[in-house]
mmCIF file with all atom_site columns, C-alpha atoms in Angstrom:
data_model
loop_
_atom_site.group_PDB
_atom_site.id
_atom_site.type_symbol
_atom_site.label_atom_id
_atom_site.label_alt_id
_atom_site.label_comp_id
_atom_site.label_asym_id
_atom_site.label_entity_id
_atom_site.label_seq_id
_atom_site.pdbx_PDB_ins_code
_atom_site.Cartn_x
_atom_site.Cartn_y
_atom_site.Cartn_z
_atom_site.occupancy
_atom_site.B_iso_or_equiv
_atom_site.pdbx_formal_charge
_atom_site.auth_seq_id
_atom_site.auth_comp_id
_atom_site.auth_asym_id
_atom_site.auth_atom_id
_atom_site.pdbx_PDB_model_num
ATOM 1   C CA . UNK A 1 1   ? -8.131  -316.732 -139.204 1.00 88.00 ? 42  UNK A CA 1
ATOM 2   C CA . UNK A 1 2   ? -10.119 -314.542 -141.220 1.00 97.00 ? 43  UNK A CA 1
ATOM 3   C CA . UNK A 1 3   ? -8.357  -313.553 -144.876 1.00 98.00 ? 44  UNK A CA 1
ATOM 4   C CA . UNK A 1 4   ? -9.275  -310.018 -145.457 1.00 98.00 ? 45  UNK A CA 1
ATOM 5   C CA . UNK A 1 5   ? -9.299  -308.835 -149.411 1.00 98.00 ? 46  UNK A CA 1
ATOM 6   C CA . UNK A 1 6   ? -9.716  -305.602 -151.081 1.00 98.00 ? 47  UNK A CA 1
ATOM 7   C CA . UNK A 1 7   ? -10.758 -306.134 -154.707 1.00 98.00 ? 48  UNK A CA 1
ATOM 8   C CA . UNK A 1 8   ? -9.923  -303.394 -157.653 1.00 98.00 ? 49  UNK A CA 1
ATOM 9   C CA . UNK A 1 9   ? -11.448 -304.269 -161.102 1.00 97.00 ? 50  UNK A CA 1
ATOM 10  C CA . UNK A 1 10  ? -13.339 -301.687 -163.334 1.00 96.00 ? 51  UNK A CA 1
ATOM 11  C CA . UNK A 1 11  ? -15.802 -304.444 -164.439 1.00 95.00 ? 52  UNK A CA 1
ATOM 12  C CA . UNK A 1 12  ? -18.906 -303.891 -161.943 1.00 95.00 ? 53  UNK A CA 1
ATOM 13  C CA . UNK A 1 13  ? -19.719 -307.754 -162.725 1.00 95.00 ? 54  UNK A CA 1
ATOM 14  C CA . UNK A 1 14  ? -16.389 -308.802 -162.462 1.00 94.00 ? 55  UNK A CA 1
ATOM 15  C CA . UNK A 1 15  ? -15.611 -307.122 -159.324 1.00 96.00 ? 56  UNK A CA 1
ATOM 16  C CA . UNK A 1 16  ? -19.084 -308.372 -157.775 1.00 96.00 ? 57  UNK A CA 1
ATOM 17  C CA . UNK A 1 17  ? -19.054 -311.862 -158.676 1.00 96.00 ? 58  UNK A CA 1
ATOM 18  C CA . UNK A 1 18  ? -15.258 -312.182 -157.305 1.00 97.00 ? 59  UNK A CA 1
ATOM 19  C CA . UNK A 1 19  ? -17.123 -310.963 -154.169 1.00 98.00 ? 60  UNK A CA 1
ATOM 20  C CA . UNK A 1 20  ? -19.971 -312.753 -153.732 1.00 97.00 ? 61  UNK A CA 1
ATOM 21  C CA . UNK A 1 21  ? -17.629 -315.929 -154.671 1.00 97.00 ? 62  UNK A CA 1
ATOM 22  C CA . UNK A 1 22  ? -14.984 -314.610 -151.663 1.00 98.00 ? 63  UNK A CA 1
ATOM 23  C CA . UNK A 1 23  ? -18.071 -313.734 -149.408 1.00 96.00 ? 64  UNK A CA 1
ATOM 24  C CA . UNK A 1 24  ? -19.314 -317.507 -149.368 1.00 97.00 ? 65  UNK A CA 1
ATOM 25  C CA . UNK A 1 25  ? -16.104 -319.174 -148.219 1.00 98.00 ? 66  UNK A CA 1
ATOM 26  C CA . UNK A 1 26  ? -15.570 -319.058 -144.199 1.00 98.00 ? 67  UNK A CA 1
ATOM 27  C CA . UNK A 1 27  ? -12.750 -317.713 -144.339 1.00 98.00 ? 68  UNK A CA 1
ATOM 28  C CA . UNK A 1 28  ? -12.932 -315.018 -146.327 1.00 98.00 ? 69  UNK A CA 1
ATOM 29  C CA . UNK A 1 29  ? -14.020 -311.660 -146.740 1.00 98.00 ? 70  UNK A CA 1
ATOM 30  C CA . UNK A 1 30  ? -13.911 -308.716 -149.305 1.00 98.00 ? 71  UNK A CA 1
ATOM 31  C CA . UNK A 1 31  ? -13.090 -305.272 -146.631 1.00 97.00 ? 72  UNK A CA 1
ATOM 32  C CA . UNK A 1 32  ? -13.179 -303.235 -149.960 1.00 97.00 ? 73  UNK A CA 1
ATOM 33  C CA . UNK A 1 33  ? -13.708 -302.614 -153.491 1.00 98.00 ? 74  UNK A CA 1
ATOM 34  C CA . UNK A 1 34  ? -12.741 -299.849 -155.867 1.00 97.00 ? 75  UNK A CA 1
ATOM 35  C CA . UNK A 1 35  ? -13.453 -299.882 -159.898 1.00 97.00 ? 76  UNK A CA 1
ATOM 36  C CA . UNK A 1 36  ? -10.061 -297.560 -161.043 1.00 96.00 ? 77  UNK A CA 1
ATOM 37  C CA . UNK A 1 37  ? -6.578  -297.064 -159.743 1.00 95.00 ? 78  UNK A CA 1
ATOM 38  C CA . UNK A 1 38  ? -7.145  -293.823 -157.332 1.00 95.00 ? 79  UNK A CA 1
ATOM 39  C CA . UNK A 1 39  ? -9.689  -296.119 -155.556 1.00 96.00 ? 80  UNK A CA 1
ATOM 40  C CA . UNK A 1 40  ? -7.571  -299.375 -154.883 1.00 96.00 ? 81  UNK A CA 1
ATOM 41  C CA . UNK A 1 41  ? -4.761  -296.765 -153.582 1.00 94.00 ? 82  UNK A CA 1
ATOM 42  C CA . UNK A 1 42  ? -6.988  -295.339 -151.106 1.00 95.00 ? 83  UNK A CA 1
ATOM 43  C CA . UNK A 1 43  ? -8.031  -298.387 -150.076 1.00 95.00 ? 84  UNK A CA 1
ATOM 44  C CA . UNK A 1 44  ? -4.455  -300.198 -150.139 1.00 94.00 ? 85  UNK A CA 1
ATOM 45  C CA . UNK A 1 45  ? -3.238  -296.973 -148.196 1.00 93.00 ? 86  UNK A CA 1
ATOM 46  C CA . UNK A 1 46  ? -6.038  -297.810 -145.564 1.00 93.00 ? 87  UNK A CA 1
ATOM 47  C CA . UNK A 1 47  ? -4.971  -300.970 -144.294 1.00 89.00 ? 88  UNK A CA 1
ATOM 48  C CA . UNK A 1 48  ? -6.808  -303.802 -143.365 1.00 91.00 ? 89  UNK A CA 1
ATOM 49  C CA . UNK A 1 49  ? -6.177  -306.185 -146.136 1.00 96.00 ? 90  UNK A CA 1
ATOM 50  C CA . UNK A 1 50  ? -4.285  -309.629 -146.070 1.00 97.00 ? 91  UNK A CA 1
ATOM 51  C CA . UNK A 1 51  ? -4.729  -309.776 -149.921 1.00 98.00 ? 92  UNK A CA 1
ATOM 52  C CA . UNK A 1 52  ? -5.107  -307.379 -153.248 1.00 98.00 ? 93  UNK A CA 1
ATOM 53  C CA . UNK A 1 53  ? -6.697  -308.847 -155.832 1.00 98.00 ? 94  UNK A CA 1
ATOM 54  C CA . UNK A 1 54  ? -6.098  -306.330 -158.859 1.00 97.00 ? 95  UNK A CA 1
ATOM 55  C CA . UNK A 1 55  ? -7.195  -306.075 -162.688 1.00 96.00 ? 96  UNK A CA 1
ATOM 56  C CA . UNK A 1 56  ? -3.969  -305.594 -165.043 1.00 94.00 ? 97  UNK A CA 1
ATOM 57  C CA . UNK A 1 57  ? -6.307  -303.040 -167.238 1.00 91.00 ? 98  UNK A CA 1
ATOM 58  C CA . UNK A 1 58  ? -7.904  -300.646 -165.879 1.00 92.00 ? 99  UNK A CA 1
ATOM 59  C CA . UNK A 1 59  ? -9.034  -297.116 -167.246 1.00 92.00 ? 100 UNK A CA 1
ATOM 60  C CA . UNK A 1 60  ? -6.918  -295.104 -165.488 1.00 92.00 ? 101 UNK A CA 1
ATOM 61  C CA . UNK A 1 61  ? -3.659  -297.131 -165.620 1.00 91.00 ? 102 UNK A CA 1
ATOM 62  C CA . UNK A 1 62  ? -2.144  -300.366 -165.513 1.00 93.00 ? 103 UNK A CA 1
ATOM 63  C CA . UNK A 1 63  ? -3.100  -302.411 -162.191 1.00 95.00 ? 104 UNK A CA 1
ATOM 64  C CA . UNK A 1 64  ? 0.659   -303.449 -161.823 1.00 96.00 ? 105 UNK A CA 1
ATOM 65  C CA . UNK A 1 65  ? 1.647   -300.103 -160.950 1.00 95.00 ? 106 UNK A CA 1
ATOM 66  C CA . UNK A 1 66  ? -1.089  -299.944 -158.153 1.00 96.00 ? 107 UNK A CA 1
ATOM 67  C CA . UNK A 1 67  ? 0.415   -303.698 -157.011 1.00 97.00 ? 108 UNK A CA 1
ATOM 68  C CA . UNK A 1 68  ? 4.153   -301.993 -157.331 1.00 96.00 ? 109 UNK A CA 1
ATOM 69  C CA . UNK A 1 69  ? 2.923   -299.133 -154.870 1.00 95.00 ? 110 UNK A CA 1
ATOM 70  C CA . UNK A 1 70  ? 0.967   -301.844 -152.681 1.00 96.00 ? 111 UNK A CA 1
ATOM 71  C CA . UNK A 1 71  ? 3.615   -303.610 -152.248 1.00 94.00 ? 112 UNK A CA 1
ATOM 72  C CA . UNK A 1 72  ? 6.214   -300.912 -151.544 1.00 93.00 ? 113 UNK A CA 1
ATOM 73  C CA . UNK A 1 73  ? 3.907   -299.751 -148.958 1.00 91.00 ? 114 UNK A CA 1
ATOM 74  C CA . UNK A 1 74  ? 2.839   -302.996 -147.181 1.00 93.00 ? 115 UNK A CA 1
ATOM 75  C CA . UNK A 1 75  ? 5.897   -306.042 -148.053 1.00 94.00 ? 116 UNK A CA 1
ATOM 76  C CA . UNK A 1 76  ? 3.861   -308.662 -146.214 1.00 94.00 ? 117 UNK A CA 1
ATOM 77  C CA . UNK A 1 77  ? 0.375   -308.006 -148.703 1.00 96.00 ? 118 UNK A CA 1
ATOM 78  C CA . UNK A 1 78  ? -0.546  -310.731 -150.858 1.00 97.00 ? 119 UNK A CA 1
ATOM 79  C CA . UNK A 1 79  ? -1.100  -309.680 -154.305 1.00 98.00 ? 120 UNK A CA 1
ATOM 80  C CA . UNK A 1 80  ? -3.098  -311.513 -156.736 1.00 98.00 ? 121 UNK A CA 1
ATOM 81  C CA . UNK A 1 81  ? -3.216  -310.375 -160.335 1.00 96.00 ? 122 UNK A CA 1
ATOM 82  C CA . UNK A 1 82  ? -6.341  -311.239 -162.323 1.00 94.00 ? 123 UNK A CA 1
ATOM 83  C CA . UNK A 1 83  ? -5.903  -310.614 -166.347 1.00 91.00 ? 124 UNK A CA 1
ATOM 84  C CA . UNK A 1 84  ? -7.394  -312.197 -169.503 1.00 90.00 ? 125 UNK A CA 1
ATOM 85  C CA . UNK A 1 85  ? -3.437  -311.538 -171.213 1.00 87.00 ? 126 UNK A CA 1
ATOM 86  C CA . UNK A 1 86  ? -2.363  -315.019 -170.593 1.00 85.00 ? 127 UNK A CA 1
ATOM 87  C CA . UNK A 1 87  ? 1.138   -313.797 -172.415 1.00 86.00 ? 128 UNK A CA 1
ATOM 88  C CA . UNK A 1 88  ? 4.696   -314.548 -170.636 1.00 87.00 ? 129 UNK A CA 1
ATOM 89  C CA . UNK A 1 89  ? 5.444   -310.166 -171.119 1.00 89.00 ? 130 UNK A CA 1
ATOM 90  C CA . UNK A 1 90  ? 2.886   -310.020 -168.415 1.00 88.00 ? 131 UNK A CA 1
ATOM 91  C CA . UNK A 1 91  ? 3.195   -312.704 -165.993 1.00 89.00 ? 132 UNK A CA 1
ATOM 92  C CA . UNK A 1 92  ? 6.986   -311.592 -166.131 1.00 92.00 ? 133 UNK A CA 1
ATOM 93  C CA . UNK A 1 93  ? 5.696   -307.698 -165.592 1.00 93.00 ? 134 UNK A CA 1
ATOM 94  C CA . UNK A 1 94  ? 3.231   -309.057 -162.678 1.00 93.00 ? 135 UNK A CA 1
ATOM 95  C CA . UNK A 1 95  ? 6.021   -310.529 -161.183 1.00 92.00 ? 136 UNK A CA 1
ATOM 96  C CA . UNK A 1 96  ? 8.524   -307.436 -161.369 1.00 94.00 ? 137 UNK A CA 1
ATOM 97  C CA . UNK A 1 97  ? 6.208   -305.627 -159.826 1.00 94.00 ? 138 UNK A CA 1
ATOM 98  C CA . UNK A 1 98  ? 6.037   -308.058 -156.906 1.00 93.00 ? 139 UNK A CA 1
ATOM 99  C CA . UNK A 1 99  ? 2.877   -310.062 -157.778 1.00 96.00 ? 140 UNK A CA 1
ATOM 100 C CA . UNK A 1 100 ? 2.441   -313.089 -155.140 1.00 95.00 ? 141 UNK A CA 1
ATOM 101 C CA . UNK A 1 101 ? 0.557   -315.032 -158.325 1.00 96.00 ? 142 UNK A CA 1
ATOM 102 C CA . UNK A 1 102 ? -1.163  -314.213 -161.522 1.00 95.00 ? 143 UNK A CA 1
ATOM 103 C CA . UNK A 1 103 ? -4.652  -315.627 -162.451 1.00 95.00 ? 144 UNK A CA 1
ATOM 104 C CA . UNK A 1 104 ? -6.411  -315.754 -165.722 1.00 94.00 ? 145 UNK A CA 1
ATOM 105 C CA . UNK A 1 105 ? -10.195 -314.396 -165.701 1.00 91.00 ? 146 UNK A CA 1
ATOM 106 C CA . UNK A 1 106 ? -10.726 -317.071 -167.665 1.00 93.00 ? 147 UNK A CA 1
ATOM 107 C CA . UNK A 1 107 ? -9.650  -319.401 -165.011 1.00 95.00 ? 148 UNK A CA 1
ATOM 108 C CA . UNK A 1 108 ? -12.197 -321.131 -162.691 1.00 95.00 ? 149 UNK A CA 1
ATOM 109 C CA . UNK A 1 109 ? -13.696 -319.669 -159.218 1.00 95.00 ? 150 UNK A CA 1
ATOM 110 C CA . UNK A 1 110 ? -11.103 -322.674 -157.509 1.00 96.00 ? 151 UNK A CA 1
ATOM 111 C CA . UNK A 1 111 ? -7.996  -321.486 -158.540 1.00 97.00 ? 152 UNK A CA 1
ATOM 112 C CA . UNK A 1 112 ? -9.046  -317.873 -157.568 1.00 97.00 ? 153 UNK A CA 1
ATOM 113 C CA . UNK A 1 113 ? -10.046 -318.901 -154.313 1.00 98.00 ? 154 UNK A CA 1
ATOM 114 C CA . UNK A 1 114 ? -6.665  -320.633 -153.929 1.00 97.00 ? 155 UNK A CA 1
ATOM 115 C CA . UNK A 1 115 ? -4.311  -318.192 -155.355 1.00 97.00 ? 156 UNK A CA 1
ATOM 116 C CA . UNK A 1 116 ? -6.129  -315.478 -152.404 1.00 98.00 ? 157 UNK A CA 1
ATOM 117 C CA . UNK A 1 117 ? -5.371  -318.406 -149.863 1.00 98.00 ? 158 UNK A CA 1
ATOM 118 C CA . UNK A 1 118 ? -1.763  -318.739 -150.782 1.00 97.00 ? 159 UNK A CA 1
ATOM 119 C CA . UNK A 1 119 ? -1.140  -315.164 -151.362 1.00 96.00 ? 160 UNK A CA 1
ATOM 120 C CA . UNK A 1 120 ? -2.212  -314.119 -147.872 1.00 95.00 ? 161 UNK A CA 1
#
């Protein structure tokens, strides 16, 4: 089985290396990318994705309230938040708003790769 995952970060080099890292595993593959908020929705409101991997800081909002809406929407997503605020207020806000697991940027391509795997 294939894990499909839609990627929303406003970092262009962010977004693309989480790609190109998700790209060269077998089974995986990114189905979409956005760089803000209205983006992600559109492409959460789509369909097609076994996993949302989403920035907590974007320009035009807070990524948690796109995950809140994502997972409203679809209960079954996976929903992986990626931050570099490694503080308890937002692992407990990621959470609330029904984050599957929360992963540091600064954390290494592995764990990434496994939090998508476990989310989906």
């Amino acid at each position: 089985m294939t894990i499909r995952v839609v990627i929303v970060d406003d970092h262009n080099l962010v977004r693309e290396g989480i790609a190109r890292m998700i790209d060269s595993e077998p089974d995986l593959i990114v189905v979409g990318q956005a760089s803000s908020l209205a983006g992600g929705q559109t492409l959460v409101a789509e369909g097609g994705a076994d996993v949302l991997v989403v920035d907590v800081s974007m320009p035009d909002g807070s990524g948690l309230s796109l995950a809140r809406s994502a997972r409203s929407a679809d209960p079954g997503l996976g929903i992986v938040v990626l931050t570099m605020h490694s503080d308890d207020d937002t692992l407990l806000e990621a959470l609330d708003a029904g984050a599957s697991a929360l992963v540091l940027k600064s954390s290494s391509s592995d764990d990434v790769l496994e939090a998508i795997r476990r989310t989906a």
